Amino acid sequence: MSIDKLLELVTQYKEAAHLIETAQAEQETIKAQIKAELAERNTNDLQVGCHKIKLSDFTSTRLDSKAIKAVAPALFAQYSKVITGQRLTIN
């Protein structure tokens, strides 16, 4: 592959990465608007056309790798962190 072709691929890659970043930012804005509308309607479930919107809470336990590496693998439960958040699902 020539240097010019490789440069073209790198340019395309960077442009695609920028498009993805822009699209993800737009998606987060739209997600926040949908969550705000659900909150305004005081609901976590809504049917919109053929789409079902559901906002659900979830809990996740994640490994605190710095602490576990410093102590021992057997102490995993002692150093687990519980994370709580929300998940938005649109089908």
PDB file of N, CA and C in Angstrom:
ATOM      1  N   MET A   1       0.855  -1.166   0.000  1.00  0.00           N
ATOM      2  CA  MET A   1       0.000   0.000   0.000  1.00  0.00           C
ATOM      3  C   MET A   1       0.906   1.235   0.000  1.00  0.00           C
ATOM      4  N   SER A   2       0.556   2.185  -0.828  1.00  0.00           N
ATOM      5  CA  SER A   2       1.370   3.393  -0.923  1.00  0.00           C
ATOM      6  C   SER A   2       1.135   4.308   0.281  1.00  0.00           C
ATOM      7  N   ILE A   3       2.064   5.201   0.507  1.00  0.00           N
ATOM      8  CA  ILE A   3       1.949   6.178   1.593  1.00  0.00           C
ATOM      9  C   ILE A   3       0.726   7.065   1.365  1.00  0.00           C
ATOM     10  N   ASP A   4       0.467   7.430   0.112  1.00  0.00           N
ATOM     11  CA  ASP A   4      -0.703   8.265  -0.191  1.00  0.00           C
ATOM     12  C   ASP A   4      -2.003   7.545   0.157  1.00  0.00           C
ATOM     13  N   LYS A   5      -2.083   6.265  -0.171  1.00  0.00           N
ATOM     14  CA  LYS A   5      -3.282   5.483   0.156  1.00  0.00           C
ATOM     15  C   LYS A   5      -3.435   5.356   1.668  1.00  0.00           C
ATOM     16  N   LEU A   6      -2.326   5.122   2.359  1.00  0.00           N
ATOM     17  CA  LEU A   6      -2.352   5.011   3.809  1.00  0.00           C
ATOM     18  C   LEU A   6      -2.780   6.334   4.441  1.00  0.00           C
ATOM     19  N   LEU A   7      -2.270   7.450   3.919  1.00  0.00           N
ATOM     20  CA  LEU A   7      -2.663   8.767   4.405  1.00  0.00           C
ATOM     21  C   LEU A   7      -4.155   8.991   4.182  1.00  0.00           C
ATOM     22  N   GLU A   8      -4.674   8.559   3.051  1.00  0.00           N
ATOM     23  CA  GLU A   8      -6.106   8.679   2.767  1.00  0.00           C
ATOM     24  C   GLU A   8      -6.928   7.863   3.774  1.00  0.00           C
ATOM     25  N   LEU A   9      -6.475   6.656   4.089  1.00  0.00           N
ATOM     26  CA  LEU A   9      -7.169   5.824   5.068  1.00  0.00           C
ATOM     27  C   LEU A   9      -7.146   6.458   6.455  1.00  0.00           C
ATOM     28  N   VAL A  10      -6.006   7.013   6.838  1.00  0.00           N
ATOM     29  CA  VAL A  10      -5.901   7.669   8.146  1.00  0.00           C
ATOM     30  C   VAL A  10      -6.834   8.873   8.201  1.00  0.00           C
ATOM     31  N   THR A  11      -6.899   9.634   7.140  1.00  0.00           N
ATOM     32  CA  THR A  11      -7.794  10.785   7.067  1.00  0.00           C
ATOM     33  C   THR A  11      -9.246  10.336   7.179  1.00  0.00           C
ATOM     34  N   GLN A  12      -9.607   9.287   6.442  1.00  0.00           N
ATOM     35  CA  GLN A  12     -10.969   8.750   6.520  1.00  0.00           C
ATOM     36  C   GLN A  12     -11.280   8.262   7.931  1.00  0.00           C
ATOM     37  N   TYR A  13     -10.305   7.624   8.561  1.00  0.00           N
ATOM     38  CA  TYR A  13     -10.482   7.120   9.916  1.00  0.00           C
ATOM     39  C   TYR A  13     -10.751   8.265  10.881  1.00  0.00           C
ATOM     40  N   LYS A  14      -9.960   9.323  10.781  1.00  0.00           N
ATOM     41  CA  LYS A  14     -10.136  10.468  11.679  1.00  0.00           C
ATOM     42  C   LYS A  14     -11.477  11.157  11.427  1.00  0.00           C
ATOM     43  N   GLU A  15     -11.898  11.256  10.178  1.00  0.00           N
ATOM     44  CA  GLU A  15     -13.196  11.851   9.863  1.00  0.00           C
ATOM     45  C   GLU A  15     -14.329  10.995  10.432  1.00  0.00           C
ATOM     46  N   ALA A  16     -14.200   9.674  10.303  1.00  0.00           N
ATOM     47  CA  ALA A  16     -15.210   8.765  10.842  1.00  0.00           C
ATOM     48  C   ALA A  16     -15.256   8.874  12.370  1.00  0.00           C
ATOM     49  N   ALA A  17     -14.107   8.970  13.008  1.00  0.00           N
ATOM     50  CA  ALA A  17     -14.057   9.106  14.470  1.00  0.00           C
ATOM     51  C   ALA A  17     -14.747  10.396  14.901  1.00  0.00           C
ATOM     52  N   HIS A  18     -14.538  11.471  14.141  1.00  0.00           N
ATOM     53  CA  HIS A  18     -15.192  12.747  14.462  1.00  0.00           C
ATOM     54  C   HIS A  18     -16.710  12.636  14.288  1.00  0.00           C
ATOM     55  N   LEU A  19     -17.148  11.976  13.216  1.00  0.00           N
ATOM     56  CA  LEU A  19     -18.586  11.778  12.993  1.00  0.00           C
ATOM     57  C   LEU A  19     -19.207  10.962  14.126  1.00  0.00           C
ATOM     58  N   ILE A  20     -18.513   9.928  14.559  1.00  0.00           N
ATOM     59  CA  ILE A  20     -19.000   9.091  15.654  1.00  0.00           C
ATOM     60  C   ILE A  20     -19.110   9.914  16.933  1.00  0.00           C
ATOM     61  N   GLU A  21     -18.087  10.704  17.234  1.00  0.00           N
ATOM     62  CA  GLU A  21     -18.096  11.538  18.432  1.00  0.00           C
ATOM     63  C   GLU A  21     -19.264  12.526  18.398  1.00  0.00           C
ATOM     64  N   THR A  22     -19.484  13.135  17.249  1.00  0.00           N
ATOM     65  CA  THR A  22     -20.594  14.080  17.091  1.00  0.00           C
ATOM     66  C   THR A  22     -21.934  13.377  17.256  1.00  0.00           C
ATOM     67  N   ALA A  23     -22.066  12.210  16.638  1.00  0.00           N
ATOM     68  CA  ALA A  23     -23.317  11.450  16.730  1.00  0.00           C
ATOM     69  C   ALA A  23     -23.572  10.994  18.164  1.00  0.00           C
ATOM     70  N   GLN A  24     -22.537  10.585  18.879  1.00  0.00           N
ATOM     71  CA  GLN A  24     -22.704  10.153  20.264  1.00  0.00           C
ATOM     72  C   GLN A  24     -23.127  11.317  21.154  1.00  0.00           C
ATOM     73  N   ALA A  25     -22.578  12.492  20.917  1.00  0.00           N
ATOM     74  CA  ALA A  25     -22.976  13.668  21.692  1.00  0.00           C
ATOM     75  C   ALA A  25     -24.444  14.003  21.427  1.00  0.00           C
ATOM     76  N   GLU A  26     -24.845  13.914  20.163  1.00  0.00           N
ATOM     77  CA  GLU A  26     -26.251  14.156  19.804  1.00  0.00           C
ATOM     78  C   GLU A  26     -27.155  13.122  20.461  1.00  0.00           C
ATOM     79  N   GLN A  27     -26.723  11.866  20.456  1.00  0.00           N
ATOM     80  CA  GLN A  27     -27.503  10.795  21.071  1.00  0.00           C
ATOM     81  C   GLN A  27     -27.675  11.038  22.567  1.00  0.00           C
ATOM     82  N   GLU A  28     -26.635  11.488  23.257  1.00  0.00           N
ATOM     83  CA  GLU A  28     -26.725  11.767  24.690  1.00  0.00           C
ATOM     84  C   GLU A  28     -27.696  12.918  24.958  1.00  0.00           C
ATOM     85  N   THR A  29     -27.693  13.926  24.102  1.00  0.00           N
ATOM     86  CA  THR A  29     -28.629  15.042  24.245  1.00  0.00           C
ATOM     87  C   THR A  29     -30.065  14.564  24.086  1.00  0.00           C
ATOM     88  N   ILE A  30     -30.288  13.736  23.081  1.00  0.00           N
ATOM     89  CA  ILE A  30     -31.633  13.193  22.834  1.00  0.00           C
ATOM     90  C   ILE A  30     -32.060  12.300  23.996  1.00  0.00           C
ATOM     91  N   LYS A  31     -31.138  11.485  24.503  1.00  0.00           N
ATOM     92  CA  LYS A  31     -31.447  10.607  25.636  1.00  0.00           C
ATOM     93  C   LYS A  31     -31.877  11.438  26.844  1.00  0.00           C
ATOM     94  N   ALA A  32     -31.163  12.534  27.106  1.00  0.00           N
ATOM     95  CA  ALA A  32     -31.512  13.400  28.232  1.00  0.00           C
ATOM     96  C   ALA A  32     -32.894  14.013  28.036  1.00  0.00           C
ATOM     97  N   GLN A  33     -33.231  14.377  26.803  1.00  0.00           N
ATOM     98  CA  GLN A  33     -34.556  14.931  26.517  1.00  0.00           C
ATOM     99  C   GLN A  33     -35.649  13.893  26.751  1.00  0.00           C
ATOM    100  N   ILE A  34     -35.394  12.654  26.350  1.00  0.00           N
ATOM    101  CA  ILE A  34     -36.371  11.575  26.554  1.00  0.00           C
ATOM    102  C   ILE A  34     -36.547  11.309  28.043  1.00  0.00           C
ATOM    103  N   LYS A  35     -35.438  11.244  28.786  1.00  0.00           N
ATOM    104  CA  LYS A  35     -35.525  11.031  30.234  1.00  0.00           C
ATOM    105  C   LYS A  35     -36.297  12.163  30.903  1.00  0.00           C
ATOM    106  N   ALA A  36     -36.055  13.401  30.464  1.00  0.00           N
ATOM    107  CA  ALA A  36     -36.761  14.548  31.036  1.00  0.00           C
ATOM    108  C   ALA A  36     -38.259  14.452  30.753  1.00  0.00           C
ATOM    109  N   GLU A  37     -38.621  14.005  29.563  1.00  0.00           N
ATOM    110  CA  GLU A  37     -40.041  13.858  29.223  1.00  0.00           C
ATOM    111  C   GLU A  37     -40.685  12.769  30.069  1.00  0.00           C
ATOM    112  N   LEU A  38     -39.983  11.672  30.282  1.00  0.00           N
ATOM    113  CA  LEU A  38     -40.511  10.614  31.154  1.00  0.00           C
ATOM    114  C   LEU A  38     -40.710  11.149  32.568  1.00  0.00           C
ATOM    115  N   ALA A  39     -39.739  11.927  33.054  1.00  0.00           N
ATOM    116  CA  ALA A  39     -39.850  12.498  34.400  1.00  0.00           C
ATOM    117  C   ALA A  39     -41.031  13.469  34.467  1.00  0.00           C
ATOM    118  N   GLU A  40     -41.205  14.276  33.436  1.00  0.00           N
ATOM    119  CA  GLU A  40     -42.318  15.229  33.416  1.00  0.00           C
ATOM    120  C   GLU A  40     -43.660  14.504  33.429  1.00  0.00           C
ATOM    121  N   ARG A  41     -43.715  13.365  32.758  1.00  0.00           N
ATOM    122  CA  ARG A  41     -44.949  12.576  32.725  1.00  0.00           C
ATOM    123  C   ARG A  41     -45.066  11.664  33.948  1.00  0.00           C
ATOM    124  N   ASN A  42     -44.035  11.679  34.806  1.00  0.00           N
ATOM    125  CA  ASN A  42     -44.021  10.881  36.024  1.00  0.00           C
ATOM    126  C   ASN A  42     -44.215   9.391  35.735  1.00  0.00           C
ATOM    127  N   THR A  43     -43.460   8.884  34.746  1.00  0.00           N
ATOM    128  CA  THR A  43     -43.553   7.475  34.368  1.00  0.00           C
ATOM    129  C   THR A  43     -42.179   6.965  33.956  1.00  0.00           C
ATOM    130  N   ASN A  44     -42.002   5.659  34.031  1.00  0.00           N
ATOM    131  CA  ASN A  44     -40.788   5.012  33.548  1.00  0.00           C
ATOM    132  C   ASN A  44     -41.063   4.154  32.323  1.00  0.00           C
ATOM    133  N   ASP A  45     -42.341   4.048  31.940  1.00  0.00           N
ATOM    134  CA  ASP A  45     -42.743   3.252  30.782  1.00  0.00           C
ATOM    135  C   ASP A  45     -43.655   4.090  29.901  1.00  0.00           C
ATOM    136  N   LEU A  46     -43.414   4.026  28.597  1.00  0.00           N
ATOM    137  CA  LEU A  46     -44.239   4.799  27.676  1.00  0.00           C
ATOM    138  C   LEU A  46     -44.224   4.131  26.310  1.00  0.00           C
ATOM    139  N   GLN A  47     -45.392   4.042  25.700  1.00  0.00           N
ATOM    140  CA  GLN A  47     -45.510   3.531  24.337  1.00  0.00           C
ATOM    141  C   GLN A  47     -45.602   4.740  23.408  1.00  0.00           C
ATOM    142  N   VAL A  48     -44.692   4.840  22.449  1.00  0.00           N
ATOM    143  CA  VAL A  48     -44.677   5.951  21.497  1.00  0.00           C
ATOM    144  C   VAL A  48     -44.655   5.347  20.102  1.00  0.00           C
ATOM    145  N   GLY A  49     -45.805   5.405  19.427  1.00  0.00           N
ATOM    146  CA  GLY A  49     -45.891   4.741  18.125  1.00  0.00           C
ATOM    147  C   GLY A  49     -45.629   3.264  18.302  1.00  0.00           C
ATOM    148  N   CYS A  50     -44.697   2.741  17.523  1.00  0.00           N
ATOM    149  CA  CYS A  50     -44.367   1.319  17.625  1.00  0.00           C
ATOM    150  C   CYS A  50     -43.186   1.078  18.583  1.00  0.00           C
ATOM    151  N   HIS A  51     -42.764   2.122  19.302  1.00  0.00           N
ATOM    152  CA  HIS A  51     -41.620   2.016  20.205  1.00  0.00           C
ATOM    153  C   HIS A  51     -42.074   2.003  21.661  1.00  0.00           C
ATOM    154  N   LYS A  52     -41.479   1.119  22.437  1.00  0.00           N
ATOM    155  CA  LYS A  52     -41.737   1.083  23.879  1.00  0.00           C
ATOM    156  C   LYS A  52     -40.504   1.649  24.573  1.00  0.00           C
ATOM    157  N   ILE A  53     -40.715   2.686  25.365  1.00  0.00           N
ATOM    158  CA  ILE A  53     -39.623   3.320  26.103  1.00  0.00           C
ATOM    159  C   ILE A  53     -39.729   2.875  27.553  1.00  0.00           C
ATOM    160  N   LYS A  54     -38.610   2.421  28.112  1.00  0.00           N
ATOM    161  CA  LYS A  54     -38.597   1.980  29.500  1.00  0.00           C
ATOM    162  C   LYS A  54     -37.330   2.496  30.156  1.00  0.00           C
ATOM    163  N   LEU A  55     -37.493   3.199  31.258  1.00  0.00           N
ATOM    164  CA  LEU A  55     -36.370   3.682  32.051  1.00  0.00           C
ATOM    165  C   LEU A  55     -36.333   2.856  33.324  1.00  0.00           C
ATOM    166  N   SER A  56     -35.252   2.136  33.527  1.00  0.00           N
ATOM    167  CA  SER A  56     -35.181   1.259  34.697  1.00  0.00           C
ATOM    168  C   SER A  56     -33.894   1.505  35.469  1.00  0.00           C
ATOM    169  N   ASP A  57     -33.984   1.384  36.776  1.00  0.00           N
ATOM    170  CA  ASP A  57     -32.818   1.488  37.639  1.00  0.00           C
ATOM    171  C   ASP A  57     -32.059   0.173  37.605  1.00  0.00           C
ATOM    172  N   PHE A  58     -30.775   0.244  37.813  1.00  0.00           N
ATOM    173  CA  PHE A  58     -29.983  -0.976  37.893  1.00  0.00           C
ATOM    174  C   PHE A  58     -28.875  -0.786  38.911  1.00  0.00           C
ATOM    175  N   THR A  59     -28.365  -1.889  39.388  1.00  0.00           N
ATOM    176  CA  THR A  59     -27.243  -1.897  40.319  1.00  0.00           C
ATOM    177  C   THR A  59     -26.160  -2.791  39.743  1.00  0.00           C
ATOM    178  N   SER A  60     -24.941  -2.340  39.857  1.00  0.00           N
ATOM    179  CA  SER A  60     -23.817  -3.077  39.318  1.00  0.00           C
ATOM    180  C   SER A  60     -22.719  -3.140  40.375  1.00  0.00           C
ATOM    181  N   THR A  61     -22.089  -4.288  40.497  1.00  0.00           N
ATOM    182  CA  THR A  61     -20.962  -4.442  41.404  1.00  0.00           C
ATOM    183  C   THR A  61     -19.709  -4.520  40.555  1.00  0.00           C
ATOM    184  N   ARG A  62     -18.761  -3.627  40.841  1.00  0.00           N
ATOM    185  CA  ARG A  62     -17.523  -3.582  40.060  1.00  0.00           C
ATOM    186  C   ARG A  62     -16.314  -3.828  40.950  1.00  0.00           C
ATOM    187  N   LEU A  63     -15.327  -4.404  40.363  1.00  0.00           N
ATOM    188  CA  LEU A  63     -14.101  -4.732  41.067  1.00  0.00           C
ATOM    189  C   LEU A  63     -13.226  -3.487  41.215  1.00  0.00           C
ATOM    190  N   ASP A  64     -12.814  -3.179  42.428  1.00  0.00           N
ATOM    191  CA  ASP A  64     -11.850  -2.120  42.692  1.00  0.00           C
ATOM    192  C   ASP A  64     -10.467  -2.757  42.532  1.00  0.00           C
ATOM    193  N   SER A  65      -9.951  -2.722  41.329  1.00  0.00           N
ATOM    194  CA  SER A  65      -8.750  -3.489  41.004  1.00  0.00           C
ATOM    195  C   SER A  65      -7.518  -3.031  41.774  1.00  0.00           C
ATOM    196  N   LYS A  66      -7.397  -1.749  42.081  1.00  0.00           N
ATOM    197  CA  LYS A  66      -6.231  -1.281  42.841  1.00  0.00           C
ATOM    198  C   LYS A  66      -6.191  -1.904  44.231  1.00  0.00           C
ATOM    199  N   ALA A  67      -7.338  -1.907  44.896  1.00  0.00           N
ATOM    200  CA  ALA A  67      -7.386  -2.474  46.246  1.00  0.00           C
ATOM    201  C   ALA A  67      -7.165  -3.979  46.221  1.00  0.00           C
ATOM    202  N   ILE A  68      -7.799  -4.654  45.265  1.00  0.00           N
ATOM    203  CA  ILE A  68      -7.685  -6.120  45.232  1.00  0.00           C
ATOM    204  C   ILE A  68      -6.258  -6.549  44.887  1.00  0.00           C
ATOM    205  N   LYS A  69      -5.593  -5.790  44.030  1.00  0.00           N
ATOM    206  CA  LYS A  69      -4.203  -6.108  43.687  1.00  0.00           C
ATOM    207  C   LYS A  69      -3.288  -5.888  44.882  1.00  0.00           C
ATOM    208  N   ALA A  70      -3.622  -4.892  45.698  1.00  0.00           N
ATOM    209  CA  ALA A  70      -2.786  -4.591  46.860  1.00  0.00           C
ATOM    210  C   ALA A  70      -2.951  -5.616  47.975  1.00  0.00           C
ATOM    211  N   VAL A  71      -4.115  -6.258  48.037  1.00  0.00           N
ATOM    212  CA  VAL A  71      -4.376  -7.168  49.146  1.00  0.00           C
ATOM    213  C   VAL A  71      -4.288  -8.623  48.684  1.00  0.00           C
ATOM    214  N   ALA A  72      -5.389  -9.144  48.102  1.00  0.00           N
ATOM    215  CA  ALA A  72      -5.402 -10.543  47.645  1.00  0.00           C
ATOM    216  C   ALA A  72      -6.712 -10.826  46.934  1.00  0.00           C
ATOM    217  N   PRO A  73      -6.696 -11.725  45.965  1.00  0.00           N
ATOM    218  CA  PRO A  73      -7.916 -12.067  45.238  1.00  0.00           C
ATOM    219  C   PRO A  73      -9.038 -12.622  46.126  1.00  0.00           C
ATOM    220  N   ALA A  74      -8.690 -13.265  47.214  1.00  0.00           N
ATOM    221  CA  ALA A  74      -9.697 -13.863  48.097  1.00  0.00           C
ATOM    222  C   ALA A  74     -10.541 -12.806  48.801  1.00  0.00           C
ATOM    223  N   LEU A  75     -10.094 -11.581  48.810  1.00  0.00           N
ATOM    224  CA  LEU A  75     -10.806 -10.519  49.511  1.00  0.00           C
ATOM    225  C   LEU A  75     -11.692  -9.698  48.567  1.00  0.00           C
ATOM    226  N   PHE A  76     -12.068 -10.286  47.443  1.00  0.00           N
ATOM    227  CA  PHE A  76     -12.876  -9.575  46.440  1.00  0.00           C
ATOM    228  C   PHE A  76     -14.131  -8.949  47.038  1.00  0.00           C
ATOM    229  N   ALA A  77     -14.884  -9.710  47.796  1.00  0.00           N
ATOM    230  CA  ALA A  77     -16.148  -9.212  48.351  1.00  0.00           C
ATOM    231  C   ALA A  77     -15.929  -8.013  49.273  1.00  0.00           C
ATOM    232  N   GLN A  78     -14.849  -8.014  49.988  1.00  0.00           N
ATOM    233  CA  GLN A  78     -14.554  -6.922  50.916  1.00  0.00           C
ATOM    234  C   GLN A  78     -14.308  -5.612  50.179  1.00  0.00           C
ATOM    235  N   TYR A  79     -13.794  -5.674  48.960  1.00  0.00           N
ATOM    236  CA  TYR A  79     -13.436  -4.473  48.212  1.00  0.00           C
ATOM    237  C   TYR A  79     -14.348  -4.212  47.022  1.00  0.00           C
ATOM    238  N   SER A  80     -15.496  -4.855  46.957  1.00  0.00           N
ATOM    239  CA  SER A  80     -16.442  -4.616  45.870  1.00  0.00           C
ATOM    240  C   SER A  80     -17.152  -3.286  46.086  1.00  0.00           C
ATOM    241  N   LYS A  81     -17.439  -2.605  44.994  1.00  0.00           N
ATOM    242  CA  LYS A  81     -18.187  -1.354  45.048  1.00  0.00           C
ATOM    243  C   LYS A  81     -19.516  -1.567  44.347  1.00  0.00           C
ATOM    244  N   VAL A  82     -20.596  -1.099  44.944  1.00  0.00           N
ATOM    245  CA  VAL A  82     -21.915  -1.199  44.343  1.00  0.00           C
ATOM    246  C   VAL A  82     -22.215   0.125  43.657  1.00  0.00           C
ATOM    247  N   ILE A  83     -22.524   0.059  42.366  1.00  0.00           N
ATOM    248  CA  ILE A  83     -22.820   1.238  41.554  1.00  0.00           C
ATOM    249  C   ILE A  83     -24.305   1.181  41.176  1.00  0.00           C
ATOM    250  N   THR A  84     -25.019   2.286  41.336  1.00  0.00           N
ATOM    251  CA  THR A  84     -26.432   2.354  40.987  1.00  0.00           C
ATOM    252  C   THR A  84     -26.608   3.421  39.912  1.00  0.00           C
ATOM    253  N   GLY A  85     -27.456   3.132  38.925  1.00  0.00           N
ATOM    254  CA  GLY A  85     -27.707   4.087  37.848  1.00  0.00           C
ATOM    255  C   GLY A  85     -29.035   3.792  37.192  1.00  0.00           C
ATOM    256  N   GLN A  86     -29.223   4.326  36.000  1.00  0.00           N
ATOM    257  CA  GLN A  86     -30.442   4.099  35.236  1.00  0.00           C
ATOM    258  C   GLN A  86     -30.088   3.597  33.847  1.00  0.00           C
ATOM    259  N   ARG A  87     -30.964   2.786  33.274  1.00  0.00           N
ATOM    260  CA  ARG A  87     -30.792   2.283  31.915  1.00  0.00           C
ATOM    261  C   ARG A  87     -32.019   2.673  31.107  1.00  0.00           C
ATOM    262  N   LEU A  88     -31.804   3.280  29.960  1.00  0.00           N
ATOM    263  CA  LEU A  88     -32.887   3.662  29.061  1.00  0.00           C
ATOM    264  C   LEU A  88     -32.925   2.673  27.910  1.00  0.00           C
ATOM    265  N   THR A  89     -34.081   2.022  27.683  1.00  0.00           N
ATOM    266  CA  THR A  89     -34.232   1.043  26.617  1.00  0.00           C
ATOM    267  C   THR A  89     -35.317   1.518  25.667  1.00  0.00           C
ATOM    268  N   ILE A  90     -35.015   1.547  24.373  1.00  0.00           N
ATOM    269  CA  ILE A  90     -35.992   1.916  23.350  1.00  0.00           C
ATOM    270  C   ILE A  90     -36.004   0.786  22.328  1.00  0.00           C
ATOM    271  N   ASN A  91     -37.155   0.128  22.183  1.00  0.00           N
ATOM    272  CA  ASN A  91     -37.281  -0.974  21.220  1.00  0.00           C
ATOM    273  C   ASN A  91     -38.086  -0.542  20.027  1.00  0.00           C
TER     274      ASN A  91
END
